[in-house]
């Protein structure tokens, strides 16, 4: 199968992003809120998810799975964007179009979109599926923040 130009560009973007992550937090270095990227990171493969999980084991990871053809996703997308602005630097926000990275649906056993998953220490802690309100997603982020270790 020949890779398209878009596939190659996406691969390069992911590689550059992963290089940036590698430079941001070195092994055995304490994780501070400043080291969590702000905004949403758009992912295209499970490999990229795995590298982020390994790099940020103590940070809650909030994943938004969506599809271009999904009408509720178009409604929820702007709500998700508001959450990423409100909690920038506190929670690691990822999103993925399930049609561009089908392996993600299988790996996380997602049956429908939109889906919102919260992971901490490689374990799924919470999941919501279907159209959600700002308050329901905000409550989910609050649960994610409660997973953070207490700093003294």
XYZ file of C-alpha atoms in Angstrom:
152
model
C 0.000 0.000 0.000
C 1.463 3.359 -1.020
C 1.327 6.208 1.465
C -0.365 9.366 0.250
C 1.152 12.799 0.678
C -1.324 13.484 3.510
C -0.212 10.285 5.268
C 3.422 11.334 4.973
C 2.699 14.833 6.280
C 0.746 13.387 9.221
C 3.604 10.990 9.988
C 6.119 13.868 9.964
C 3.888 15.962 12.238
C 3.587 13.116 14.716
C 7.338 12.489 14.693
C 8.075 16.183 15.314
C 5.533 16.276 18.121
C 7.008 13.180 19.752
C 10.486 14.722 19.512
C 9.140 17.796 21.291
C 7.640 15.602 24.033
C 10.943 13.810 24.471
C 12.747 17.115 24.995
C 10.081 18.427 27.370
C 10.329 15.822 30.146
C 13.470 13.834 30.736
C 13.398 10.499 32.601
C 13.135 10.807 36.410
C 12.355 14.489 36.098
C 9.417 15.759 38.140
C 6.288 16.554 36.191
C 4.916 20.034 36.705
C 1.735 21.553 35.349
C 3.864 23.654 32.985
C 5.147 20.537 31.234
C 1.665 19.404 30.172
C 1.062 20.680 26.635
C -1.670 23.299 26.308
C -4.517 22.731 23.894
C -5.444 19.569 22.091
C -2.969 17.182 20.533
C -4.392 15.542 17.406
C -3.239 11.955 17.176
C -3.198 9.570 14.267
C -2.115 6.241 15.708
C -2.031 4.049 18.787
C 1.765 4.262 18.707
C 1.587 7.973 19.414
C -0.896 7.377 22.250
C 1.446 4.797 23.772
C 4.382 7.190 23.721
C 2.330 9.880 25.445
C 1.085 7.424 28.085
C 4.698 6.433 28.772
C 5.878 10.034 28.934
C 3.120 11.276 31.267
C 2.210 8.368 33.582
C 0.946 10.549 36.453
C -1.050 12.932 34.285
C -4.716 12.300 33.508
C -5.169 11.888 29.769
C -8.532 12.969 28.353
C -9.242 11.512 24.910
C -11.970 12.710 22.539
C -12.776 10.269 19.713
C -14.842 11.613 16.835
C -15.575 11.251 13.116
C -16.205 13.731 10.317
C -19.521 12.057 9.389
C -20.798 12.138 13.000
C -23.388 14.917 13.503
C -23.190 14.876 17.339
C -19.396 15.201 17.049
C -19.856 18.529 15.268
C -21.978 19.727 18.186
C -19.603 18.467 20.878
C -16.375 19.576 19.174
C -16.686 23.261 20.200
C -17.559 22.180 23.760
C -14.401 20.065 23.870
C -12.400 23.064 22.615
C -13.759 25.208 25.490
C -12.685 22.538 27.976
C -9.167 22.462 26.573
C -8.950 26.221 27.028
C -10.366 26.138 30.566
C -8.044 23.355 31.736
C -4.985 24.116 29.594
C -1.838 22.757 31.199
C -3.735 20.758 33.843
C -4.982 17.755 31.852
C -3.448 16.217 28.738
C -6.075 16.531 25.975
C -5.892 14.271 22.931
C -8.278 13.799 20.080
C -8.465 11.449 17.144
C -10.650 10.988 14.103
C -11.568 7.315 14.257
C -11.686 7.043 10.472
C -8.068 8.164 10.199
C -6.849 5.868 12.967
C -9.073 2.810 13.085
C -6.657 0.975 15.385
C -7.701 3.327 18.185
C -11.325 2.104 18.049
C -10.153 -1.482 18.423
C -7.568 -0.829 21.096
C -9.940 1.145 23.321
C -12.996 -0.991 22.415
C -15.003 2.032 21.319
C -18.395 1.208 19.855
C -19.635 4.710 19.034
C -18.658 8.327 18.636
C -18.350 10.797 20.089
C -16.590 9.051 22.964
C -14.654 10.599 25.821
C -12.144 8.500 27.744
C -10.017 9.370 30.757
C -6.854 7.374 31.379
C -4.452 7.485 34.288
C -1.424 5.223 34.686
C -2.381 3.262 31.556
C -5.812 2.422 32.978
C -9.125 3.687 31.691
C -10.853 5.401 34.603
C -13.924 6.997 33.005
C -15.852 6.899 29.738
C -18.783 8.789 28.246
C -20.285 8.033 24.852
C -22.672 10.163 22.835
C -23.385 13.886 22.712
C -22.554 15.574 26.014
C -23.141 18.984 27.554
C -20.398 21.288 28.756
C -21.323 20.543 32.368
C -21.119 16.762 31.917
C -17.703 17.003 30.244
C -16.548 19.561 32.805
C -17.494 17.093 35.565
C -15.477 14.420 33.754
C -12.424 16.701 33.669
C -12.892 17.385 37.393
C -12.829 13.627 38.012
C -9.670 13.442 35.900
C -8.028 16.192 37.951
C -8.840 14.301 41.144
C -6.550 11.514 39.857
C -3.500 13.784 40.039
C -1.078 13.031 42.875
C -1.155 15.588 45.675
C 1.932 17.802 45.602
C 3.445 19.118 48.788
